[in-house]
Every structure is written in structure tokens, then in C-alpha cells.
Amino acid sequence: MFYGKSKRMIAASLLALAVVTAGCSSAKPEAAAPKDSAAAGTTTAASKEPHADQLKIAVPADVGPLNLYLNSGNEGLLELVYDKLFAPSPFVKDPQPWLAESAKQLDDLNWVVKLRQGIAWQDGKPFTADDVKFTFDYYRDGPSNRYTHHVSEVPSIKTITAEDASTVKFTCAYACPTLASITMADLPILPKHIWEKVENPRKFTDLPIGTGPYKLVEYKADQYYRFEANPNYFQGKPLVDSLVMPIIKDPAAMFNALRSGEVDAAGKGLPPELLETFKKLPNMKVVNTSDMTLVELRVNYEKAPFNQPEFRQALSYAVDRKSINDTVMLGQAKPGLQGYPHPDSPWTNPNLSTPFDLAKAKELLDKLGYTDKNGDSVREDANGQPLELNLKAPTTEPTWIRTAELLKDQFAQAGIKVTVEVLDSATISTLLQSRKFDMYMNNIVPHGVADPDQFVMSHRSGYLWTKGLPYPEMDALTDKWMKEPSVEKRKQISFEMQTLFNKQPTSIVMYYPKENYAFRSDKYDNWLESPGFGIVEKLSFLPASARKAAGLAK
């Protein structure tokens, strides 16, 4: 049960939503389930597909009115509204045509895409090639956002031409063999008739209009989202008529709401300590997903001593990742022994290795001139300055704080003194830009660790490396990668890049979380995992034919 303010706020939000949605109606199958969502997990006689009138799904953060220029922090919600040319994402081995009917590579630089006909935007306007051309031009030439690099730099699309209402031609500045499987599977398509009038996309607060299976019809800041099914969706009418998503930022409150039945599913993975408890609850199911995220120790490679590749290598050797996973995650994660990027991505070198080797760490530090000169168990540099570092962690992530404390002890074994500093998450989020840090705990989402184009871009963006900062070995591989027109040969080059990176990492992987999502099976039991998105994503609410079209048939 809830206590105090959290209980009152969530109860009030859900009551408000009940009042708002009470008068809403939508077309029902011939043998419709009762309007109470308690009976929602049934299968209708007419459709032979599961159906629910409404589901309540708790989400852990307010990401605004789903303006992808403001915040793409929950891409699963964006996916409800927007579609891409290919689906479900770049994080699977073989994305399938979605808004596109087909994509054909003409030569190393040119592609032609045929679009499905008869698709409409959620406001009834027709979807055409002009929308696709506008979107790619807008991402490339307008204010930058999370999608920009997929058009402007990695890869670089020189021209986009709408040849007719259903045909788009793309011409790249250099070889782009994965344009369909990566770029077209990643970029949400925008409606030209709306976005061409937006002068400053970062100030755009209208509710979004997409071609997707759900329309966002109501958003209350820090309270809830409400989506209604798009009955004319081109991949079939959604199986759930309405999605109500209360925003519950406190994890304890979220899982109490799920336990008590105030919500039907949680949009956040269970913490390890609750896993076994939830598995035993009546009408509760827990599914393990490939979330393709990782928890990392980010180091400031522009600052001494981290600007020395051998020092970063020594730090990596000093980390006992298995011990951290066993202690902090109770074994409910995979220790980061394969390093960066995520090993479940089809684009990751399967032979990567980042072992724990304390002796090797000490040997490297000795060679760099860091030795314990005064016998206090802390190494000093050549000038006698002790090797003392700061490690920051956010207050909102208890497991990261515990990881930081274990790292403090492990680095001490190598003769490095670390002070752990716990800061609010807003301050943590400014560190990459300000560079006012030694090390800090962070996590990276699938776009960063399962997308091969983003791995290259991360070495040009200031995250894994900074463009223009000397790194001749990586620069040579990047140049080779850009010139390679073969998908398989380019993949092998990226494997070389990953191996090089993990020898002198600027992101030291701690573990790969295994996300366990819990839901009430008596309310809806047709959830589907989409790699990198968990279960709260549009394919969970679409008919079997759509899942098959995306290559993720259950």
C-alpha cells in the first residue's frame, strides 16, 4: 500500500483519469470484453486476439509532451505515436519494412525507398514521400537532436529527393550499406504539414501527431499520459483501446501500486531484491528482457591522469565486475566482462574481453611511475602527489551508489584512493558537458550501445572521444570504415574498433542489467519483448500479423 503524499497524489491522478476516460468510447469487436479492465485479458470470439479496454501502466519519469526535440528519454512512448521506415529498430539482426514497402540499394551511395500507400496521419492527412523528405532534411539541416547524426555525419546523407508521392531517393556522401537496417530503422517520421510551421522545435509543446497505433490525447505534467488507439492503423487495430500511464517517479511507490492492483504493469524493471517476491504474487507474471543497457564508470579522458591510455587500461583491470554483480545486483545482471558495447547487439564483437587482473593493473601503474613512496598504501606520482580521485554517483540510483562504494574498495587494492560523492541527478547530467569530474556512474541506453553507427559517432561527439583530439589508431579505422561498401566487411572493421576501445576504455562497463518486467496477467497477458525497449512498446499492443511483419512474432 502507499503512504502519505505518494498515496494521495497517485490516487488523485488515477481518480482524475477515471473521470476523464469514463465518457470515452471506441469501436469494439462483436464479442467485446466488459469495460472494467479487470476482465481485459480475454480473447474475443470475433478477432481471436486478446483484447483490453484499458490498461494502466506506471512510467518512471515525466518526459514531457513527447516532443522528440525536448526529450527522447522514453523511446517506447514515442514509438506508440510515431513510426519509422523500418521496424522494430536497429537493435535486431534484420529490421523489416514498416512505413516503407521496400528499400533498394542502387550502388554504394544511392538508395530508393518505396512507401506503403493508403497510410494516414492521426489527424487524417495522407502520409506521403514529402513527409519522409521533410523529416530527413529537418533532422539534417535544422536544430540538432538525438537523430541528427544519422543524417548529417554517421552516415552523411547528401540529398533526399521525393521522386513521386510514394518514392524517395537517398544519396549519401560516402558508402552507406546499412542505411535501411540502421538509419531507416531508427528515425521517426514527422508530419510535414505540422512541423514545417514550427520555428523553434525545442519550444513546441503541442501533443504529437504521428502515423502510429496510439494517439496521445492527454498529458498532465508529473501526473499522467493518456493514449487512445488509432482504429485505422495500417498494421491493424491495436488490441488495447486505451493506455493510461500514471507517472510514478518513486520506485517503491510504483511497485506498491502494481502489487495492490492500482496499475496493471510497471514500465521499469524490478529491482533485484523484489524479483522473487513478485514472482510468487497471484495473477502476477515477470518476464526477463534484453534491454540492451549497461551501467558504466565514465572517466574524464581529457584530464590527467585519465588522458593516459595505459592508466585507463589499469583502471579497467582493477575492476572485479563479477563481485560487483554478485554483491550489488544479486546476480540479476550480467557482469561487464565483455566491455563496450552491449554483447547482445548483433553488431558487437563476440570476442571482446575485459577481465579482472589486479596484478596487471599494478604493473601498468608501476610503469606509469605511480608508486607508493611513503608506505601509506596510496600511490604517488613522480612529484610525490598522492593518486586521489573523485567518483560521483546520483542520489536516485541506490545500486549505482553501492557500485561506487565497491569500486572505491577495489581501486584501493591497486593503490588508488577514491572519494565517493553523491549528487542530485540534475547535477550529474551536466557533468559530460562541463567536464568537471574525474569519474562518475552512468548508464547508456540501447541507442548508444547497440547501434554501430552510434559507436562511431560517440567517438566524435565528446562521449567516448572528442572529434579533433588525437587518436590516430581509431581515426585510421574510422576512415577505413567509412570507405567500406560491404556490410559484412564494415562489421569486421567495427569489431576492430571495439577491440581497440576496450584496451584503453573511456567507458568502463560494470554490468549489463537483466530487466525483469512485472505485470498483472489477469488484466493483459499478451506482452511482447522488443529488444532494447522492454515490453512497454507498441508491438505489445498490436495483432499477431503486425508482430510477424516486424519479425518479432510471439
Coordinates of C-alpha atoms in Angstrom, one line a residue, residues 300 303-306 308 311 315 365 369-372 374 376-382 384-392 407-408 411-412 414-421 437-439:
N300 CA 37.3 12.2 -18.0
K303 CA 42.1 15.3 -17.8
A304 CA 45.3 13.8 -16.3
P305 CA 45.8 11.0 -15.4
F306 CA 42.9 9.7 -17.4
Q308 CA 47.0 8.3 -20.5
F311 CA 46.1 4.5 -16.9
L315 CA 41.5 1.1 -14.1
L365 CA 50.6 1.7 -12.7
G369 CA 55.5 5.9 -12.4
Y370 CA 52.7 5.7 -9.8
T371 CA 54.3 4.0 -6.7
D372 CA 53.7 4.0 -3.0
N374 CA 55.7 6.6 1.8
D376 CA 50.5 4.6 3.2
S377 CA 49.0 2.2 0.6
V378 CA 48.3 5.1 -1.7
R379 CA 50.4 5.6 -4.8
E380 CA 52.1 8.9 -5.6
D381 CA 53.2 10.4 -8.9
A382 CA 56.8 11.4 -9.7
G384 CA 55.0 13.0 -4.7
Q385 CA 51.3 13.9 -5.2
P386 CA 49.0 11.1 -4.0
L387 CA 46.9 9.3 -6.6
E388 CA 43.5 10.5 -5.3
L389 CA 40.4 10.5 -7.4
N390 CA 36.8 11.5 -7.1
L391 CA 33.8 9.3 -8.1
K392 CA 30.3 10.8 -8.4
L407 CA 34.8 0.5 -6.7
K408 CA 36.4 2.6 -4.0
F411 CA 40.7 0.7 -6.6
A412 CA 42.2 0.9 -3.1
A414 CA 45.5 -1.2 -6.6
G415 CA 46.8 1.8 -4.6
I416 CA 44.3 4.4 -5.8
K417 CA 42.4 6.4 -3.3
V418 CA 38.9 7.2 -4.3
T419 CA 36.3 9.5 -2.7
V420 CA 32.7 8.8 -3.5
E421 CA 30.5 11.9 -3.8
F437 CA 34.6 15.4 -13.0
D438 CA 37.2 12.6 -12.6
M439 CA 34.8 9.7 -12.8

